[in-house]
Amino acid sequence: MVPVVLGLAVVASSIGGGLGGDSSAPFPWDKVRLPEHVVPLHYQLLVHPNLTTQTFTGTAAIELTVTRQTSAVILHSKRLHVARAAIGAQEARVLEQQALEQVALLAAEPLRAGHNYTVTIQYTANLSDSFHGFYKSTYRTQAGELRVLAATHFEPTFARTAFPCFDEPAFKARFSVKIRREPKHLALSNMPLMKTVNINSWLVEDHFDTSVKMSTYLVAFIVSDFKSISKISSHGVNISVYTVPEKIHQADYALDAAVKLLDFYEDYFSISYPLPKQDLAAIPDFQSGAMENWGLTTYRESALLYDPDKSSASSRLWITMVIAHELAHQWFGNLVTMEWWNDLWLNEGFAKFMEFVSVNITHPELKVEDYFLSNCFDAMEVDALNSSHPVSTPVEDPAQILEMFDDVSYVKGSCILNMLKDYLTDDVFKAGLVQYLQKYSYQNTKNEDLWNSMTNICPTVGTDKSEQQGDGFCRRNQQSSSNAHWTKGETLDVKAMMNTWTLQKGFPLVTVTVRGKNVHLQQEHYMKGTDSHSSTGYLWHIPLTYITSKADTVQRFLMTTKTDVIILPEEVEWIKFNAYMNGYYIVHYEDDGWDHLINLLKENHTAISNNDRASLINNIFQLVRIKKIPISKALDLTLYLKRETQIMPVLQGMNELVPIYKLMEKRDMDDTEKQLKEYIVNLFKDLIDKQLWSDDGSVSERMLRQSLLLFACVRRYQPCVDKAEEYFLKWQKSNGTLSLPADVKTAVYAVGAQTSEGWDFLLSKYRQHSFSIDKSRIELALSFTRNKDKLQWLLDQGLRGDIIKTQDLPHIIVYVAKNPSGYHLAWTFLKENWEKLVEKFELGSSSIATIVTGVTNQYSTRLQLAQVKEFFSSLEEKSAQLRCIQQAIETIEDNIQWMDKNFEDIKTWLQKNHL
C-alpha cells in the first residue's frame, strides 16, 4: 500500500446541484492510490465539447465490480464540476478531495462483495489551456483564419480531467466512446466509428466501437477539421495520417513509414496488432514529441510531417524514430503495461530500444545505430549526478510521476536493454521478449516479470548447442565458440544481473591495469563532483567485452565482483574494453594504458570502430571530471580528430570540447575562450572545407554536413560565413522563393540572422504558411542574434503563443540561454515567469526540466550558484524539491570545481599546441 499523505485536509466539500447535505462530511479515503476493492470493467463515455465557448459536458457510466463490501466508490476527478451522480438507480452523494484529485460517491446502502454496479456521473468542465487533459489547440489557415480544435493527452494522470475514472494503469477496462460535434467537424477516437446519429440540425453524435481492455491514460479523442490519407498494411490494418487540411501533402512519408513499421512489429513479436485501425494525428499544439494512445497515436507536427523537397535528413530520421517509438508502444505499454509508474521504464525504455531494432531493419539507409549509442552518453550525463535515481524507483504523486519521464527511464532503459541483447544474443533476447508479451497480454507487469521471461529461454541457435538444465536455467557448451557468452556450468541469472542495473542509480567505472598477460579489473560507482566514497556498497554484474591489438574478435567476461583478473593468451600492445560501446559503463586505463590508445588513434585510428573511437573520446573527458586524468591528456587525444571523418566520433569530439568554451563565455575569459574556439575550428577545418553545400550523400553524411556547417558559421569561420552570406542574400533577393538545400539552411539562416534586416526578413518568412516545415530551423537562427531586444522579444512571444507557439518555448528559452548575449535574459525570464511556465507545462514535466537545466548548466561561478540556490529555495516546497533543480545545482557545483582545477592547464596546453 501507499503511505498516508500527511498534511491533507481530509474534510471535503460536498459538491453538485442539490446533492449536498453536511458539507463537512469527512472524505472516506486518505491515500494517493485508490482502494483496490472496487474495479472498473467498462466505461460508457459521452463527451460533448463546445469549441466556441471552449467548454465540454460529459456523462460517464462505469460498470464496476466490488470485491469487498463498501459504502463508497472512490475515483479520480480533477477540475470537473459534477452535476449529478448515481449508483444504479439511486442518487449518490458526492464528496470531493481536491488535494488527492479524488471524488467519493457515497452509496445509500452498502455495495456488496461479488456484485456488479453501474455508476453514472454527469459533469461539465472547461477545455484545458495547457497541453494535458482535454485541451484546445488552434491553427491559422493560409488565409489567416484562426481555427479551433480539441484533442486529448492523458498520460500519466490527466484522464481524470476529462472524465471521472480509476486513473491508475492497473485498472484496465473497456471503453465505449460517443462524441457529440457539429456536422462540419470530424471526431476520432481509439476505435473505428460504428455509426453517426443526428441529434438535430446542428449536432451529430458519433458512436465508436468498444475498445480492448486498456489503461485510462491511453484513451483518446479529437474533434477537428482534419483531412487524412490511408493505406492498408499487409496484415490488413487500416492506417491513416490526419493533419490540418493544408498540410496533408506532408503526410505521405509518415504513412509509408507507419505501414512498414506496424508490419515489422507484428512479425517480430509474433502477436497481431489487435485493433482494426491505427491513426496517426498531427496536433498543432503538442507538448512532448508524441503519444501512444491505442489506435490513435498523436504527434507534434514536426514529429510527423515531412516535405521531401524542404525537410532535412535529420528531420526524416527523427520522424521515423518517433513513429517507431509510438508503434512499439502498441505492444510494450498498451498490450502489456507496467503495474505502476515506478516501472515506467518497462514502457519507455523498451519503446526507445525498439526504435533502434525496428528502424535498423525497416529503414537501413538511416543508419540508426550511429545515433542510438550517443544517446547513452546523454543519459550518463544525468545518471552520474548524486540526484539521479534508479531506473525503477518509487513514486506517488502526479508531479513525481511526471518526473519519471526523463533520460533515465527512456534512454538508460534502452541502453541497458541493448547491453542485455548483446550479452544474451539477439535470438535469446527476442525469444524472451515474445514470451513476456504473450504471457502478460492485457495485463500489468513489474520489473521481475520481464527478467523471469528472459531467464528460461533456450532456443537452439546455430552451432551453440544450448541445453536446458533441470533447474530451468540455460547453460551453453564451452566449446560452442571462442566468444561463448557464458561458460559451462555457470548459471546465467538474468534477474540478479539486471537488478544491479535497474534497482541502483548510476553506473560503474571499470579500471583496467595490464601486467604482462594479466589484466586486473576493478569496478566502482562513477559519480561526478564528489571525491567521496559514499557509494562503496554499489556492485554491478557487468557483461564486459574487449578487443586487443592481437584479436579483433570480441571477447566476453561477466564481472560480478569488486575486482577480478583476466588472463590473456599473449601480451598485447593495447586493449579496448566496451567493444562497439554496447555496455553502459565507462573505462579507465591505468599506467600507460591511455597512452597506447592515444597513440593508436594517432597512428591508425580506423583500427577500431567509429563507436569505439567515440567512446574513448567520451570516457577520457568523463575521467577528467573525477580527477583520474589530467585535462592535458584528454586534449592530447583530441589531436587525432584532425583526420577523423565519421559522424559519431566527430560529433562526440564537439560535444566534449564546445561546452568547455561555453563555460568560459559566461565568465568573460576572452583570450583563452578565443584560443579554444580557434583550436576546435582548426581541428575540423579540413572536414568543413570538404563539405558540399548540397543535399547529396547518405543520411549520415547529410547530418554531419548540417552539424559541421552550422558549427563553422556560428563560430565565424570565414569561408563558411562568406558562402552562407552569399546564399542568404540570393534567397532574400528572391523573396524566399529560391530553394535552398535542406541540410545547409540552418547555417544560412543563422548567418543571415546576424544583421537586423536579415533577422526581420527571417521572421517575416517564419510567419508564412509555406515555411511551416522550416519553423524550428528559423527559431534556432533567430536565437543567434546578439541583439538583446530581439532575444527578449522571442521569449515574450513564446509565452504569448500567438506568433511563436508556446509548445516551442522550452527550446527557445534554452537557445537564448546558450547565447552569450542572452543568458542573463533567459535566467530573468525563468524567474519572472516561473508560475506561468508551471501552469502551462505542469510541475515535474520534462519541459520544465529542459528549461531549468538548459538555462543553468553552463554556469560555473559561485555567484551564479548562489543566485540559482536562492531563487529555487524561495519557491513553495513542491517546486523546490524537483529533481531537475537538484541536478542543476549539482551541475553548477561540478562546473565550478572543473574550472578551478582545469582552466590554467587548458591555457598552458593551448599555448603549446597551436594547430
mmCIF file of C-alpha atoms in Angstrom, residues 548-737:
data_model
loop_
_atom_site.group_PDB
_atom_site.id
_atom_site.type_symbol
_atom_site.label_atom_id
_atom_site.label_comp_id
_atom_site.label_asym_id
_atom_site.label_seq_id
_atom_site.Cartn_x
_atom_site.Cartn_y
_atom_site.Cartn_z
ATOM 1 C CA THR A 548 43.060 -6.176 -28.259
ATOM 2 C CA SER A 549 45.875 -5.386 -30.652
ATOM 3 C CA LYS A 550 46.141 -9.155 -31.229
ATOM 4 C CA ALA A 551 42.443 -10.090 -31.519
ATOM 5 C CA ASP A 552 39.678 -8.055 -33.094
ATOM 6 C CA THR A 553 37.096 -10.764 -32.287
ATOM 7 C CA VAL A 554 35.079 -9.505 -29.331
ATOM 8 C CA GLN A 555 35.960 -11.356 -26.127
ATOM 9 C CA ARG A 556 33.451 -11.535 -23.264
ATOM 10 C CA PHE A 557 33.712 -11.688 -19.492
ATOM 11 C CA LEU A 558 30.994 -11.294 -16.859
ATOM 12 C CA MET A 559 32.372 -9.320 -13.926
ATOM 13 C CA THR A 560 30.326 -9.851 -10.759
ATOM 14 C CA THR A 561 32.843 -8.909 -8.074
ATOM 15 C CA LYS A 562 34.622 -5.741 -6.986
ATOM 16 C CA THR A 563 37.926 -6.891 -8.509
ATOM 17 C CA ASP A 564 38.883 -9.627 -10.943
ATOM 18 C CA VAL A 565 41.633 -10.735 -13.306
ATOM 19 C CA ILE A 566 41.508 -11.806 -16.957
ATOM 20 C CA ILE A 567 44.459 -13.801 -18.290
ATOM 21 C CA LEU A 568 45.171 -13.151 -21.960
ATOM 22 C CA PRO A 569 46.701 -15.847 -24.204
ATOM 23 C CA GLU A 570 49.613 -13.478 -25.025
ATOM 24 C CA GLU A 571 50.836 -9.973 -24.214
ATOM 25 C CA VAL A 572 49.233 -7.137 -26.192
ATOM 26 C CA GLU A 573 50.146 -3.569 -27.132
ATOM 27 C CA TRP A 574 46.693 -2.185 -26.344
ATOM 28 C CA ILE A 575 43.342 -3.371 -25.028
ATOM 29 C CA LYS A 576 39.986 -1.614 -25.531
ATOM 30 C CA PHE A 577 37.027 -2.507 -23.311
ATOM 31 C CA ASN A 578 33.315 -1.962 -24.056
ATOM 32 C CA ALA A 579 33.591 -3.071 -27.677
ATOM 33 C CA TYR A 580 31.333 -1.086 -30.045
ATOM 34 C CA MET A 581 30.119 0.778 -26.959
ATOM 35 C CA ASN A 582 27.358 -1.722 -26.247
ATOM 36 C CA GLY A 583 27.816 -1.545 -22.470
ATOM 37 C CA TYR A 584 26.504 1.096 -20.063
ATOM 38 C CA TYR A 585 29.790 1.703 -18.233
ATOM 39 C CA ILE A 586 32.983 3.706 -18.670
ATOM 40 C CA VAL A 587 36.574 2.518 -18.584
ATOM 41 C CA HIS A 588 39.824 3.936 -17.200
ATOM 42 C CA TYR A 589 43.156 2.521 -18.388
ATOM 43 C CA GLU A 590 45.805 2.789 -15.652
ATOM 44 C CA ASP A 591 49.567 3.378 -16.087
ATOM 45 C CA ASP A 592 50.321 3.774 -19.785
ATOM 46 C CA GLY A 593 47.017 2.216 -20.971
ATOM 47 C CA TRP A 594 45.662 5.540 -22.235
ATOM 48 C CA ASP A 595 48.987 6.428 -23.879
ATOM 49 C CA HIS A 596 48.808 3.276 -26.004
ATOM 50 C CA LEU A 597 45.241 4.080 -27.075
ATOM 51 C CA ILE A 598 46.041 7.745 -27.812
ATOM 52 C CA ASN A 599 48.956 6.525 -29.884
ATOM 53 C CA LEU A 600 46.723 4.052 -31.720
ATOM 54 C CA LEU A 601 44.331 6.888 -32.645
ATOM 55 C CA LYS A 602 47.270 8.988 -33.826
ATOM 56 C CA GLU A 603 48.874 6.216 -35.913
ATOM 57 C CA ASN A 604 45.910 4.224 -37.196
ATOM 58 C CA HIS A 605 42.538 5.376 -35.879
ATOM 59 C CA THR A 606 40.477 3.130 -38.191
ATOM 60 C CA ALA A 607 41.912 0.025 -36.483
ATOM 61 C CA ILE A 608 38.930 0.338 -34.112
ATOM 62 C CA SER A 609 35.281 1.089 -34.968
ATOM 63 C CA ASN A 610 33.628 4.546 -35.109
ATOM 64 C CA ASN A 611 31.736 3.693 -31.924
ATOM 65 C CA ASP A 612 34.904 2.632 -30.134
ATOM 66 C CA ARG A 613 36.585 5.914 -31.079
ATOM 67 C CA ALA A 614 33.561 7.923 -29.911
ATOM 68 C CA SER A 615 33.528 6.064 -26.600
ATOM 69 C CA LEU A 616 37.237 6.756 -25.991
ATOM 70 C CA ILE A 617 36.610 10.478 -26.555
ATOM 71 C CA ASN A 618 33.654 10.414 -24.173
ATOM 72 C CA ASN A 619 35.323 8.305 -21.480
ATOM 73 C CA ILE A 620 38.548 10.291 -21.247
ATOM 74 C CA PHE A 621 36.651 13.550 -20.621
ATOM 75 C CA GLN A 622 34.461 11.831 -18.017
ATOM 76 C CA LEU A 623 37.647 10.756 -16.248
ATOM 77 C CA VAL A 624 38.895 14.361 -16.199
ATOM 78 C CA ARG A 625 35.643 15.199 -14.360
ATOM 79 C CA ILE A 626 36.566 12.916 -11.459
ATOM 80 C CA LYS A 627 40.269 13.886 -11.488
ATOM 81 C CA LYS A 628 41.506 10.491 -12.688
ATOM 82 C CA ILE A 629 43.231 12.038 -15.711
ATOM 83 C CA PRO A 630 44.720 15.483 -16.386
ATOM 84 C CA ILE A 631 42.884 17.636 -18.941
ATOM 85 C CA SER A 632 46.088 17.847 -20.990
ATOM 86 C CA LYS A 633 45.934 14.105 -21.731
ATOM 87 C CA ALA A 634 42.275 14.353 -22.846
ATOM 88 C CA LEU A 635 43.224 17.246 -25.127
ATOM 89 C CA ASP A 636 46.162 15.197 -26.475
ATOM 90 C CA LEU A 637 43.671 12.536 -27.530
ATOM 91 C CA THR A 638 41.570 15.084 -29.465
ATOM 92 C CA LEU A 639 44.514 15.953 -31.739
ATOM 93 C CA TYR A 640 43.770 12.852 -33.821
ATOM 94 C CA LEU A 641 40.364 14.357 -34.773
ATOM 95 C CA LYS A 642 42.170 16.311 -37.480
ATOM 96 C CA ARG A 643 41.943 13.098 -39.522
ATOM 97 C CA GLU A 644 38.506 11.923 -38.380
ATOM 98 C CA THR A 645 35.682 11.871 -40.942
ATOM 99 C CA GLN A 646 32.909 9.801 -39.321
ATOM 100 C CA ILE A 647 29.835 11.382 -37.746
ATOM 101 C CA MET A 648 29.918 9.612 -34.357
ATOM 102 C CA PRO A 649 33.462 10.497 -33.250
ATOM 103 C CA VAL A 650 33.322 13.973 -34.839
ATOM 104 C CA LEU A 651 30.123 14.909 -33.010
ATOM 105 C CA GLN A 652 31.425 13.335 -29.801
ATOM 106 C CA GLY A 653 34.564 15.470 -30.074
ATOM 107 C CA MET A 654 32.403 18.569 -30.454
ATOM 108 C CA ASN A 655 30.152 17.514 -27.586
ATOM 109 C CA GLU A 656 33.167 17.354 -25.273
ATOM 110 C CA LEU A 657 35.053 20.463 -26.479
ATOM 111 C CA VAL A 658 32.315 23.019 -27.207
ATOM 112 C CA PRO A 659 30.835 23.025 -23.651
ATOM 113 C CA ILE A 660 34.297 23.910 -22.284
ATOM 114 C CA TYR A 661 34.438 27.238 -24.078
ATOM 115 C CA LYS A 662 30.717 27.776 -23.435
ATOM 116 C CA LEU A 663 31.613 27.739 -19.703
ATOM 117 C CA MET A 664 34.290 30.345 -20.395
ATOM 118 C CA GLU A 665 31.876 32.518 -22.386
ATOM 119 C CA LYS A 666 29.804 33.038 -19.271
ATOM 120 C CA ARG A 667 32.865 34.144 -17.268
ATOM 121 C CA ASP A 668 34.400 36.688 -19.673
ATOM 122 C CA MET A 669 37.627 34.731 -20.163
ATOM 123 C CA ASP A 670 38.052 36.170 -23.602
ATOM 124 C CA ASP A 671 41.577 35.193 -24.613
ATOM 125 C CA THR A 672 41.535 31.541 -23.628
ATOM 126 C CA GLU A 673 37.999 31.145 -24.908
ATOM 127 C CA LYS A 674 39.065 32.575 -28.280
ATOM 128 C CA GLN A 675 42.080 30.264 -28.457
ATOM 129 C CA LEU A 676 39.985 27.226 -27.628
ATOM 130 C CA LYS A 677 37.407 28.175 -30.288
ATOM 131 C CA GLU A 678 40.192 28.525 -32.832
ATOM 132 C CA TYR A 679 41.622 25.165 -31.809
ATOM 133 C CA ILE A 680 38.258 23.422 -32.309
ATOM 134 C CA VAL A 681 37.625 25.088 -35.681
ATOM 135 C CA ASN A 682 41.151 24.169 -36.842
ATOM 136 C CA LEU A 683 40.650 20.609 -35.721
ATOM 137 C CA PHE A 684 37.668 20.204 -38.070
ATOM 138 C CA LYS A 685 38.723 22.750 -40.711
ATOM 139 C CA ASP A 686 39.709 20.193 -43.370
ATOM 140 C CA LEU A 687 36.444 18.318 -42.914
ATOM 141 C CA ILE A 688 34.429 21.567 -43.014
ATOM 142 C CA ASP A 689 36.185 22.640 -46.224
ATOM 143 C CA LYS A 690 35.302 19.311 -47.848
ATOM 144 C CA GLN A 691 31.552 19.673 -47.228
ATOM 145 C CA LEU A 692 29.346 20.121 -50.293
ATOM 146 C CA TRP A 693 26.645 22.779 -49.990
ATOM 147 C CA SER A 694 24.006 20.418 -51.318
ATOM 148 C CA ASP A 695 21.705 17.578 -50.229
ATOM 149 C CA ASP A 696 23.858 14.827 -51.719
ATOM 150 C CA GLY A 697 25.120 11.814 -49.812
ATOM 151 C CA SER A 698 23.904 9.290 -47.247
ATOM 152 C CA VAL A 699 21.782 10.312 -44.271
ATOM 153 C CA SER A 700 24.873 10.211 -42.010
ATOM 154 C CA GLU A 701 26.852 12.399 -44.410
ATOM 155 C CA ARG A 702 23.960 14.845 -44.687
ATOM 156 C CA MET A 703 23.531 15.069 -40.922
ATOM 157 C CA LEU A 704 27.253 15.576 -40.434
ATOM 158 C CA ARG A 705 27.156 18.352 -43.059
ATOM 159 C CA GLN A 706 24.278 20.084 -41.261
ATOM 160 C CA SER A 707 26.137 19.983 -37.918
ATOM 161 C CA LEU A 708 29.548 20.986 -39.283
ATOM 162 C CA LEU A 709 28.329 23.938 -41.365
ATOM 163 C CA LEU A 710 26.206 25.316 -38.552
ATOM 164 C CA PHE A 711 29.139 24.887 -36.153
ATOM 165 C CA ALA A 712 31.568 26.625 -38.531
ATOM 166 C CA CYS A 713 29.262 29.508 -39.394
ATOM 167 C CA VAL A 714 28.258 30.214 -35.792
ATOM 168 C CA ARG A 715 31.981 30.178 -34.795
ATOM 169 C CA ARG A 716 32.524 32.743 -37.606
ATOM 170 C CA TYR A 717 34.824 30.525 -39.687
ATOM 171 C CA GLN A 718 35.242 32.957 -42.585
ATOM 172 C CA PRO A 719 34.945 30.664 -45.653
ATOM 173 C CA CYS A 720 31.703 29.258 -44.190
ATOM 174 C CA VAL A 721 30.314 32.696 -43.292
ATOM 175 C CA ASP A 722 31.108 34.076 -46.774
ATOM 176 C CA LYS A 723 29.360 31.220 -48.526
ATOM 177 C CA ALA A 724 26.329 31.376 -46.207
ATOM 178 C CA GLU A 725 26.032 35.157 -46.660
ATOM 179 C CA GLU A 726 26.097 34.719 -50.421
ATOM 180 C CA TYR A 727 23.297 32.107 -50.233
ATOM 181 C CA PHE A 728 21.265 34.226 -47.810
ATOM 182 C CA LEU A 729 21.422 37.348 -49.999
ATOM 183 C CA LYS A 730 20.315 35.378 -53.064
ATOM 184 C CA TRP A 731 17.500 33.817 -51.077
ATOM 185 C CA GLN A 732 16.461 37.213 -49.676
ATOM 186 C CA LYS A 733 16.516 38.774 -53.184
ATOM 187 C CA SER A 734 14.189 36.023 -54.419
ATOM 188 C CA ASN A 735 11.858 36.904 -51.514
ATOM 189 C CA GLY A 736 12.349 33.429 -50.116
ATOM 190 C CA THR A 737 11.313 31.589 -53.295
#
